[in-house]
PDB file of C-alpha atoms in Angstrom:
ATOM      1  CA  MET A   1      38.756  69.598  25.410  1.00 50.00           C
ATOM      2  CA  LYS A   2      39.407  69.377  29.011  1.00 48.00           C
ATOM      3  CA  LYS A   3      39.080  73.418  28.864  1.00 51.00           C
ATOM      4  CA  PHE A   4      36.003  73.133  27.129  1.00 50.00           C
ATOM      5  CA  LEU A   5      34.401  70.817  29.532  1.00 48.00           C
ATOM      6  CA  PHE A   6      35.819  72.977  31.999  1.00 49.00           C
ATOM      7  CA  PHE A   7      34.294  76.127  30.346  1.00 50.00           C
ATOM      8  CA  LEU A   8      30.692  74.385  30.208  1.00 50.00           C
ATOM      9  CA  PHE A   9      30.710  73.436  33.651  1.00 47.00           C
ATOM     10  CA  PHE A  10      31.331  77.212  34.460  1.00 49.00           C
ATOM     11  CA  VAL A  11      28.232  78.501  32.061  1.00 50.00           C
ATOM     12  CA  LEU A  12      26.098  75.613  33.349  1.00 49.00           C
ATOM     13  CA  ALA A  13      26.768  76.792  37.001  1.00 46.00           C
ATOM     14  CA  GLY A  14      26.230  80.464  35.613  1.00 48.00           C
ATOM     15  CA  THR A  15      22.834  79.208  34.199  1.00 47.00           C
ATOM     16  CA  LEU A  16      21.359  79.982  38.259  1.00 48.00           C
ATOM     17  CA  PRO A  17      19.342  83.316  37.898  1.00 51.00           C
ATOM     18  CA  ALA A  18      21.212  85.952  38.251  1.00 45.00           C
ATOM     19  CA  HIS A  19      20.333  87.796  41.521  1.00 48.00           C
ATOM     20  CA  ALA A  20      17.316  85.222  41.934  1.00 49.00           C
ATOM     21  CA  GLY A  21      16.348  86.550  45.444  1.00 56.00           C
ATOM     22  CA  TYR A  22      15.052  89.682  43.739  1.00 65.00           C
ATOM     23  CA  PHE A  23      12.069  87.709  42.388  1.00 79.00           C
ATOM     24  CA  ASP A  24      10.872  87.468  46.124  1.00 79.00           C
ATOM     25  CA  ASN A  25      10.161  91.248  45.702  1.00 83.00           C
ATOM     26  CA  PHE A  26       7.162  90.329  43.726  1.00 88.00           C
ATOM     27  CA  LYS A  27       5.559  89.369  47.006  1.00 87.00           C
ATOM     28  CA  GLY A  28       5.188  93.544  47.369  1.00 88.00           C
ATOM     29  CA  VAL A  29       3.664  94.402  44.039  1.00 89.00           C
ATOM     30  CA  SER A  30       1.467  96.870  42.650  1.00 89.00           C
ATOM     31  CA  ALA A  31      -1.465  96.409  40.321  1.00 90.00           C
ATOM     32  CA  ALA A  32       0.588  98.554  37.859  1.00 90.00           C
ATOM     33  CA  ASP A  33       3.547  96.657  38.200  1.00 90.00           C
ATOM     34  CA  ILE A  34       2.534  93.250  37.272  1.00 93.00           C
ATOM     35  CA  LYS A  35       2.590  93.416  33.067  1.00 93.00           C
ATOM     36  CA  PRO A  36       6.117  95.170  33.288  1.00 92.00           C
ATOM     37  CA  PHE A  37       7.497  92.389  35.325  1.00 93.00           C
ATOM     38  CA  ALA A  38       5.567  89.827  32.962  1.00 95.00           C
ATOM     39  CA  TRP A  39       7.516  91.602  30.198  1.00 93.00           C
ATOM     40  CA  ASP A  40      10.980  91.149  31.602  1.00 92.00           C
ATOM     41  CA  LEU A  41       9.713  87.598  32.520  1.00 93.00           C
ATOM     42  CA  GLY A  42       8.628  86.992  28.978  1.00 93.00           C
ATOM     43  CA  SER A  43      11.877  88.443  26.810  1.00 91.00           C
ATOM     44  CA  LEU A  44      14.343  86.491  29.882  1.00 90.00           C
ATOM     45  CA  LEU A  45      12.632  83.122  28.625  1.00 91.00           C
ATOM     46  CA  GLY A  46      12.557  83.459  25.230  1.00 90.00           C
ATOM     47  CA  SER A  47      16.412  84.429  24.389  1.00 86.00           C
ATOM     48  CA  GLY A  48      19.491  82.274  24.212  1.00 80.00           C
ATOM     49  CA  THR A  49      16.765  79.817  23.061  1.00 80.00           C
ATOM     50  CA  ALA A  50      18.157  78.763  19.598  1.00 86.00           C
ATOM     51  CA  ASN A  51      21.884  79.585  18.307  1.00 91.00           C
ATOM     52  CA  THR A  52      21.522  77.203  14.949  1.00 93.00           C
ATOM     53  CA  ALA A  53      18.923  76.758  12.185  1.00 94.00           C
ATOM     54  CA  ARG A  54      20.541  73.368  11.635  1.00 93.00           C
ATOM     55  CA  SER A  55      18.433  70.442  12.234  1.00 93.00           C
ATOM     56  CA  LEU A  56      20.364  67.911  14.325  1.00 93.00           C
ATOM     57  CA  GLY A  57      19.184  64.991  12.111  1.00 90.00           C
ATOM     58  CA  PHE A  58      17.801  61.292  12.806  1.00 89.00           C
ATOM     59  CA  SER A  59      19.853  60.597  16.439  1.00 88.00           C
ATOM     60  CA  GLY A  60      21.122  63.771  16.822  1.00 93.00           C
ATOM     61  CA  PHE A  61      22.064  64.915  20.727  1.00 95.00           C
ATOM     62  CA  ASP A  62      22.889  68.374  22.129  1.00 95.00           C
ATOM     63  CA  ILE A  63      22.755  69.223  25.986  1.00 93.00           C
ATOM     64  CA  GLY A  64      23.605  72.683  26.692  1.00 91.00           C
ATOM     65  CA  ALA A  65      23.239  75.961  29.132  1.00 90.00           C
ATOM     66  CA  HIS A  66      20.824  78.767  27.572  1.00 89.00           C
ATOM     67  CA  SER A  67      20.719  81.801  29.524  1.00 87.00           C
ATOM     68  CA  GLY A  68      19.468  85.381  28.831  1.00 88.00           C
ATOM     69  CA  ILE A  69      20.383  88.350  30.942  1.00 88.00           C
ATOM     70  CA  MET A  70      18.922  91.965  30.869  1.00 87.00           C
ATOM     71  CA  LEU A  71      21.299  94.488  32.507  1.00 83.00           C
ATOM     72  CA  LYS A  72      18.928  96.085  34.224  1.00 84.00           C
ATOM     73  CA  PRO A  73      15.006  95.553  34.282  1.00 86.00           C
ATOM     74  CA  SER A  74      12.593  97.685  32.064  1.00 86.00           C
ATOM     75  CA  LYS A  75      11.924 101.541  33.801  1.00 83.00           C
ATOM     76  CA  ASP A  76       8.454 100.831  34.225  1.00 84.00           C
ATOM     77  CA  ASN A  77       9.410  97.319  36.393  1.00 86.00           C
ATOM     78  CA  LYS A  78       9.137  98.519  39.808  1.00 84.00           C
ATOM     79  CA  VAL A  79       9.679  94.987  41.418  1.00 84.00           C
ATOM     80  CA  LEU A  80      13.315  94.275  40.874  1.00 79.00           C
ATOM     81  CA  ASP A  81      16.082  96.286  41.693  1.00 72.00           C
ATOM     82  CA  ASP A  82      16.965  98.924  38.715  1.00 71.00           C
ATOM     83  CA  ASN A  83      20.752  99.056  39.260  1.00 68.00           C
ATOM     84  CA  LYS A  84      21.184  95.623  38.680  1.00 77.00           C
ATOM     85  CA  ALA A  85      21.105  92.787  36.114  1.00 81.00           C
ATOM     86  CA  ILE A  86      18.697  89.690  36.229  1.00 84.00           C
ATOM     87  CA  GLY A  87      18.440  86.664  34.468  1.00 84.00           C
ATOM     88  CA  ILE A  88      17.200  83.095  34.245  1.00 88.00           C
ATOM     89  CA  GLY A  89      19.455  80.262  33.100  1.00 87.00           C
ATOM     90  CA  LEU A  90      18.215  76.892  31.456  1.00 91.00           C
ATOM     91  CA  VAL A  91      19.904  73.543  31.073  1.00 92.00           C
ATOM     92  CA  GLN A  92      18.408  72.094  27.824  1.00 94.00           C
ATOM     93  CA  LEU A  93      18.915  68.794  26.193  1.00 95.00           C
ATOM     94  CA  GLU A  94      17.797  68.208  22.472  1.00 96.00           C
ATOM     95  CA  ILE A  95      17.690  65.106  20.227  1.00 97.00           C
ATOM     96  CA  GLY A  96      16.825  65.201  16.886  1.00 96.00           C
ATOM     97  CA  MET A  97      13.732  62.888  15.251  1.00 96.00           C
ATOM     98  CA  PRO A  98      12.624  62.467  11.480  1.00 94.00           C
ATOM     99  CA  TYR A  99      11.644  64.954   8.802  1.00 93.00           C
ATOM    100  CA  ARG A 100      14.012  67.645  10.066  1.00 95.00           C
ATOM    101  CA  ILE A 101      12.553  67.708  13.331  1.00 96.00           C
ATOM    102  CA  ASP A 102      14.044  68.129  16.677  1.00 97.00           C
ATOM    103  CA  GLY A 103      12.770  68.280  20.757  1.00 97.00           C
ATOM    104  CA  PHE A 104      13.750  69.852  23.519  1.00 97.00           C
ATOM    105  CA  ILE A 105      13.310  69.976  27.224  1.00 96.00           C
ATOM    106  CA  ARG A 106      14.845  72.303  29.657  1.00 95.00           C
ATOM    107  CA  GLY A 107      14.596  73.284  33.151  1.00 92.00           C
ATOM    108  CA  ASN A 108      16.318  74.442  36.280  1.00 89.00           C
ATOM    109  CA  GLU A 109      15.347  75.201  40.002  1.00 86.00           C
ATOM    110  CA  TYR A 110      17.054  77.775  42.133  1.00 78.00           C
ATOM    111  CA  GLU A 111      16.296  79.762  45.467  1.00 71.00           C
ATOM    112  CA  GLY A 112      12.271  79.001  45.074  1.00 78.00           C
ATOM    113  CA  VAL A 113      12.172  79.507  41.193  1.00 86.00           C
ATOM    114  CA  ALA A 114      11.313  76.533  39.261  1.00 91.00           C
ATOM    115  CA  VAL A 115      11.663  76.246  35.345  1.00 93.00           C
ATOM    116  CA  ALA A 116      10.227  73.573  33.302  1.00 95.00           C
ATOM    117  CA  GLY A 117       9.227  73.593  29.311  1.00 95.00           C
ATOM    118  CA  GLY A 118       9.974  72.343  25.931  1.00 96.00           C
ATOM    119  CA  GLY A 119       9.193  72.179  22.586  1.00 96.00           C
ATOM    120  CA  LEU A 120      10.320  71.705  18.811  1.00 97.00           C
ATOM    121  CA  ARG A 121      12.197  72.949  15.937  1.00 96.00           C
ATOM    122  CA  TYR A 122      11.180  72.109  12.399  1.00 97.00           C
ATOM    123  CA  GLY A 123      14.019  72.795   9.382  1.00 95.00           C
ATOM    124  CA  LEU A 124      11.928  74.781   6.539  1.00 96.00           C
ATOM    125  CA  TRP A 125      14.546  72.884   3.744  1.00 93.00           C
ATOM    126  CA  ASN A 126      16.615  70.742   3.710  1.00 92.00           C
ATOM    127  CA  VAL A 127      19.855  70.715   5.690  1.00 89.00           C
ATOM    128  CA  SER A 128      22.974  72.068   3.859  1.00 88.00           C
ATOM    129  CA  ASP A 129      26.397  71.994   5.728  1.00 90.00           C
ATOM    130  CA  GLU A 130      27.917  73.696   2.480  1.00 92.00           C
ATOM    131  CA  THR A 131      29.903  77.032   3.320  1.00 93.00           C
ATOM    132  CA  PHE A 132      28.091  80.055   3.269  1.00 93.00           C
ATOM    133  CA  LYS A 133      24.707  78.276   2.577  1.00 95.00           C
ATOM    134  CA  VAL A 134      21.471  79.213   5.011  1.00 96.00           C
ATOM    135  CA  ASN A 135      19.770  77.176   7.132  1.00 96.00           C
ATOM    136  CA  ALA A 136      16.131  78.190   8.106  1.00 97.00           C
ATOM    137  CA  ALA A 137      13.649  76.581  11.083  1.00 97.00           C
ATOM    138  CA  ILE A 138      10.709  77.690  13.006  1.00 96.00           C
ATOM    139  CA  VAL A 139      10.304  76.925  17.099  1.00 96.00           C
ATOM    140  CA  GLY A 140       7.880  76.603  18.930  1.00 96.00           C
ATOM    141  CA  MET A 141       8.336  76.341  22.693  1.00 96.00           C
ATOM    142  CA  GLY A 142       6.544  76.540  26.245  1.00 96.00           C
ATOM    143  CA  ASN A 143       7.884  77.175  29.673  1.00 96.00           C
ATOM    144  CA  MET A 144       6.147  77.339  33.140  1.00 96.00           C
ATOM    145  CA  VAL A 145       7.737  79.186  35.865  1.00 95.00           C
ATOM    146  CA  SER A 146       6.191  78.599  39.409  1.00 93.00           C
ATOM    147  CA  ALA A 147       7.500  80.768  42.663  1.00 91.00           C
ATOM    148  CA  LYS A 148       6.585  81.915  46.156  1.00 89.00           C
ATOM    149  CA  SER A 149       4.331  84.954  44.747  1.00 92.00           C
ATOM    150  CA  PHE A 150       3.800  84.002  41.512  1.00 94.00           C
ATOM    151  CA  TYR A 151       3.418  81.791  38.528  1.00 94.00           C
ATOM    152  CA  ALA A 152       3.490  81.936  34.772  1.00 97.00           C
ATOM    153  CA  VAL A 153       3.228  80.498  31.637  1.00 97.00           C
ATOM    154  CA  HIS A 154       5.201  81.375  28.775  1.00 97.00           C
ATOM    155  CA  TRP A 155       4.786  80.374  25.064  1.00 96.00           C
ATOM    156  CA  ASN A 156       7.494  81.654  22.087  1.00 95.00           C
ATOM    157  CA  ALA A 157       7.413  81.073  18.374  1.00 96.00           C
ATOM    158  CA  THR A 158      10.532  81.865  16.303  1.00 96.00           C
ATOM    159  CA  LEU A 159      12.065  81.970  13.022  1.00 97.00           C
ATOM    160  CA  ILE A 160      15.465  81.622  13.176  1.00 97.00           C
ATOM    161  CA  MET A 161      17.949  81.685  10.125  1.00 97.00           C
ATOM    162  CA  SER A 162      22.004  80.759  10.167  1.00 97.00           C
ATOM    163  CA  MET A 163      24.542  80.499   7.816  1.00 96.00           C
ATOM    164  CA  ASN A 164      27.187  77.969   7.597  1.00 93.00           C
ATOM    165  CA  LEU A 165      30.723  79.604   8.279  1.00 92.00           C
ATOM    166  CA  PRO A 166      34.123  77.242   8.947  1.00 87.00           C
ATOM    167  CA  VAL A 167      34.487  78.322  12.931  1.00 86.00           C
ATOM    168  CA  VAL A 168      32.009  81.279  13.776  1.00 92.00           C
ATOM    169  CA  SER A 169      28.476  81.001  12.423  1.00 95.00           C
ATOM    170  CA  PRO A 170      26.029  84.362  12.362  1.00 97.00           C
ATOM    171  CA  TYR A 171      22.486  83.731  13.222  1.00 97.00           C
ATOM    172  CA  ILE A 172      19.416  85.826  13.565  1.00 97.00           C
ATOM    173  CA  SER A 173      16.071  85.645  14.641  1.00 96.00           C
ATOM    174  CA  ALA A 174      12.476  86.885  15.032  1.00 96.00           C
ATOM    175  CA  GLY A 175      10.054  85.337  17.260  1.00 94.00           C
ATOM    176  CA  VAL A 176       6.970  86.599  19.704  1.00 95.00           C
ATOM    177  CA  ASP A 177       6.911  86.109  23.338  1.00 96.00           C
ATOM    178  CA  GLU A 178       3.348  85.401  25.547  1.00 97.00           C
ATOM    179  CA  THR A 179       3.355  85.673  28.797  1.00 97.00           C
ATOM    180  CA  TYR A 180       0.185  84.947  31.367  1.00 98.00           C
ATOM    181  CA  LEU A 181       1.629  85.871  34.773  1.00 97.00           C
ATOM    182  CA  VAL A 182      -0.946  85.226  38.116  1.00 97.00           C
ATOM    183  CA  ALA A 183       0.283  86.947  41.398  1.00 94.00           C
ATOM    184  CA  GLN A 184      -0.305  84.637  44.820  1.00 91.00           C
ATOM    185  CA  SER A 185       0.802  84.939  47.959  1.00 87.00           C
ATOM    186  CA  VAL A 186       1.332  88.498  47.738  1.00 90.00           C
ATOM    187  CA  GLU A 187       0.959  91.488  50.257  1.00 89.00           C
ATOM    188  CA  ASP A 188      -1.927  93.267  48.801  1.00 89.00           C
ATOM    189  CA  ASN A 189      -4.882  90.988  49.490  1.00 88.00           C
ATOM    190  CA  THR A 190      -6.602  92.316  46.583  1.00 90.00           C
ATOM    191  CA  LEU A 191      -4.343  91.172  43.959  1.00 91.00           C
ATOM    192  CA  GLU A 192      -4.598  87.735  44.840  1.00 91.00           C
ATOM    193  CA  GLY A 193      -5.458  85.708  41.617  1.00 92.00           C
ATOM    194  CA  LYS A 194      -4.690  88.851  39.993  1.00 93.00           C
ATOM    195  CA  SER A 195      -3.672  87.659  35.974  1.00 95.00           C
ATOM    196  CA  VAL A 196      -2.025  89.634  32.770  1.00 96.00           C
ATOM    197  CA  ARG A 197      -1.091  88.422  29.820  1.00 97.00           C
ATOM    198  CA  THR A 198       1.085  90.043  27.367  1.00 96.00           C
ATOM    199  CA  THR A 199       2.640  89.356  23.599  1.00 96.00           C
ATOM    200  CA  MET A 200       5.787  91.027  22.720  1.00 94.00           C
ATOM    201  CA  PRO A 201       8.152  90.594  19.317  1.00 95.00           C
ATOM    202  CA  ARG A 202      11.355  90.130  20.297  1.00 95.00           C
ATOM    203  CA  TYR A 203      14.283  90.567  16.827  1.00 96.00           C
ATOM    204  CA  ALA A 204      18.360  88.731  18.212  1.00 96.00           C
ATOM    205  CA  ALA A 205      21.201  88.849  15.941  1.00 96.00           C
ATOM    206  CA  GLY A 206      24.086  86.153  17.227  1.00 96.00           C
ATOM    207  CA  LEU A 207      27.374  84.327  16.715  1.00 95.00           C
ATOM    208  CA  ARG A 208      27.940  80.675  17.256  1.00 95.00           C
ATOM    209  CA  ALA A 209      31.424  79.210  17.398  1.00 94.00           C
ATOM    210  CA  LYS A 210      32.327  75.394  17.317  1.00 90.00           C
ATOM    211  CA  PHE A 211      35.005  73.357  18.982  1.00 87.00           C
ATOM    212  CA  GLY A 212      34.893  70.199  17.775  1.00 86.00           C
ATOM    213  CA  LEU A 213      31.746  68.700  19.109  1.00 88.00           C
ATOM    214  CA  GLY A 214      31.244  71.968  21.839  1.00 91.00           C
ATOM    215  CA  TYR A 215      29.895  75.158  20.932  1.00 93.00           C
ATOM    216  CA  ILE A 216      29.337  78.647  22.399  1.00 92.00           C
ATOM    217  CA  SER A 217      26.864  81.248  21.271  1.00 93.00           C
ATOM    218  CA  GLY A 218      26.164  84.893  22.605  1.00 92.00           C
ATOM    219  CA  GLU A 219      23.327  87.282  20.969  1.00 94.00           C
ATOM    220  CA  ALA A 220      21.464  90.604  21.632  1.00 95.00           C
ATOM    221  CA  ALA A 221      17.950  90.232  21.347  1.00 94.00           C
ATOM    222  CA  TYR A 222      15.511  93.654  21.416  1.00 94.00           C
ATOM    223  CA  THR A 223      11.905  93.803  22.733  1.00 92.00           C
ATOM    224  CA  HIS A 224       9.570  95.928  24.441  1.00 89.00           C
ATOM    225  CA  GLY A 225      12.068  98.915  24.466  1.00 87.00           C
ATOM    226  CA  GLU A 226      15.288  96.659  26.011  1.00 89.00           C
ATOM    227  CA  MET A 227      17.843  94.872  25.188  1.00 91.00           C
ATOM    228  CA  VAL A 228      18.543  91.384  26.354  1.00 92.00           C
ATOM    229  CA  ILE A 229      21.975  89.550  26.427  1.00 91.00           C
ATOM    230  CA  GLY A 230      21.415  85.737  25.347  1.00 90.00           C
ATOM    231  CA  ALA A 231      24.547  83.356  25.886  1.00 89.00           C
ATOM    232  CA  GLY A 232      24.926  79.624  25.719  1.00 89.00           C
ATOM    233  CA  ALA A 233      27.309  76.524  25.481  1.00 90.00           C
ATOM    234  CA  GLY A 234      27.068  72.584  24.633  1.00 91.00           C
ATOM    235  CA  VAL A 235      28.249  69.735  23.332  1.00 93.00           C
ATOM    236  CA  ARG A 236      26.398  68.848  19.849  1.00 91.00           C
ATOM    237  CA  PHE A 237      26.585  65.755  17.895  1.00 87.00           C
TER     238      PHE A 237
END
């Protein structure tokens, strides 16, 4: 258990945005760069959100770290360095409620980039813990992002299905990320208040491994022609 708690602390530390200072480059954005930047931002916020469709159950609790990482920005995103990874990580707290509903809140702040959000997860049928049985859930979530040169609102809807296995459980998901982004305090005065809205589908497959009350997870997601790696670790009971 001590080793797992050390690993969880390591992952929590890793939830700080990868190369967070790169977001400062948005102050030099051009009109053509805003939408590709919003695509990538929404993809990072939507990835790694859920790693099981099994509802917590009334009074259940989950605390974990969840992150999305792109190995490099999409080719049209000229705001970020195209040779380096970028990521966003969040601490997420979940609580189980009646009728197979889980509520959660999430957030993080690092180097002038603040993210706060939350949502609900609803189990589509009665929970089963029997081996090889499949659970399914829908997730609805919203996030707000505040930075020096932009702010954004992100909405996400996802269908997730997971299979019960003794140690490692696979899961798949399909969802939609919508991102509304507004430029502010940028170098080009004509872009002050310039806004874009993007909507992109996202498909993911991953595995979650359980260790007593602890778990770790990893997934690969495909969206707007790019791959996003999702990861998570936490304690669930």
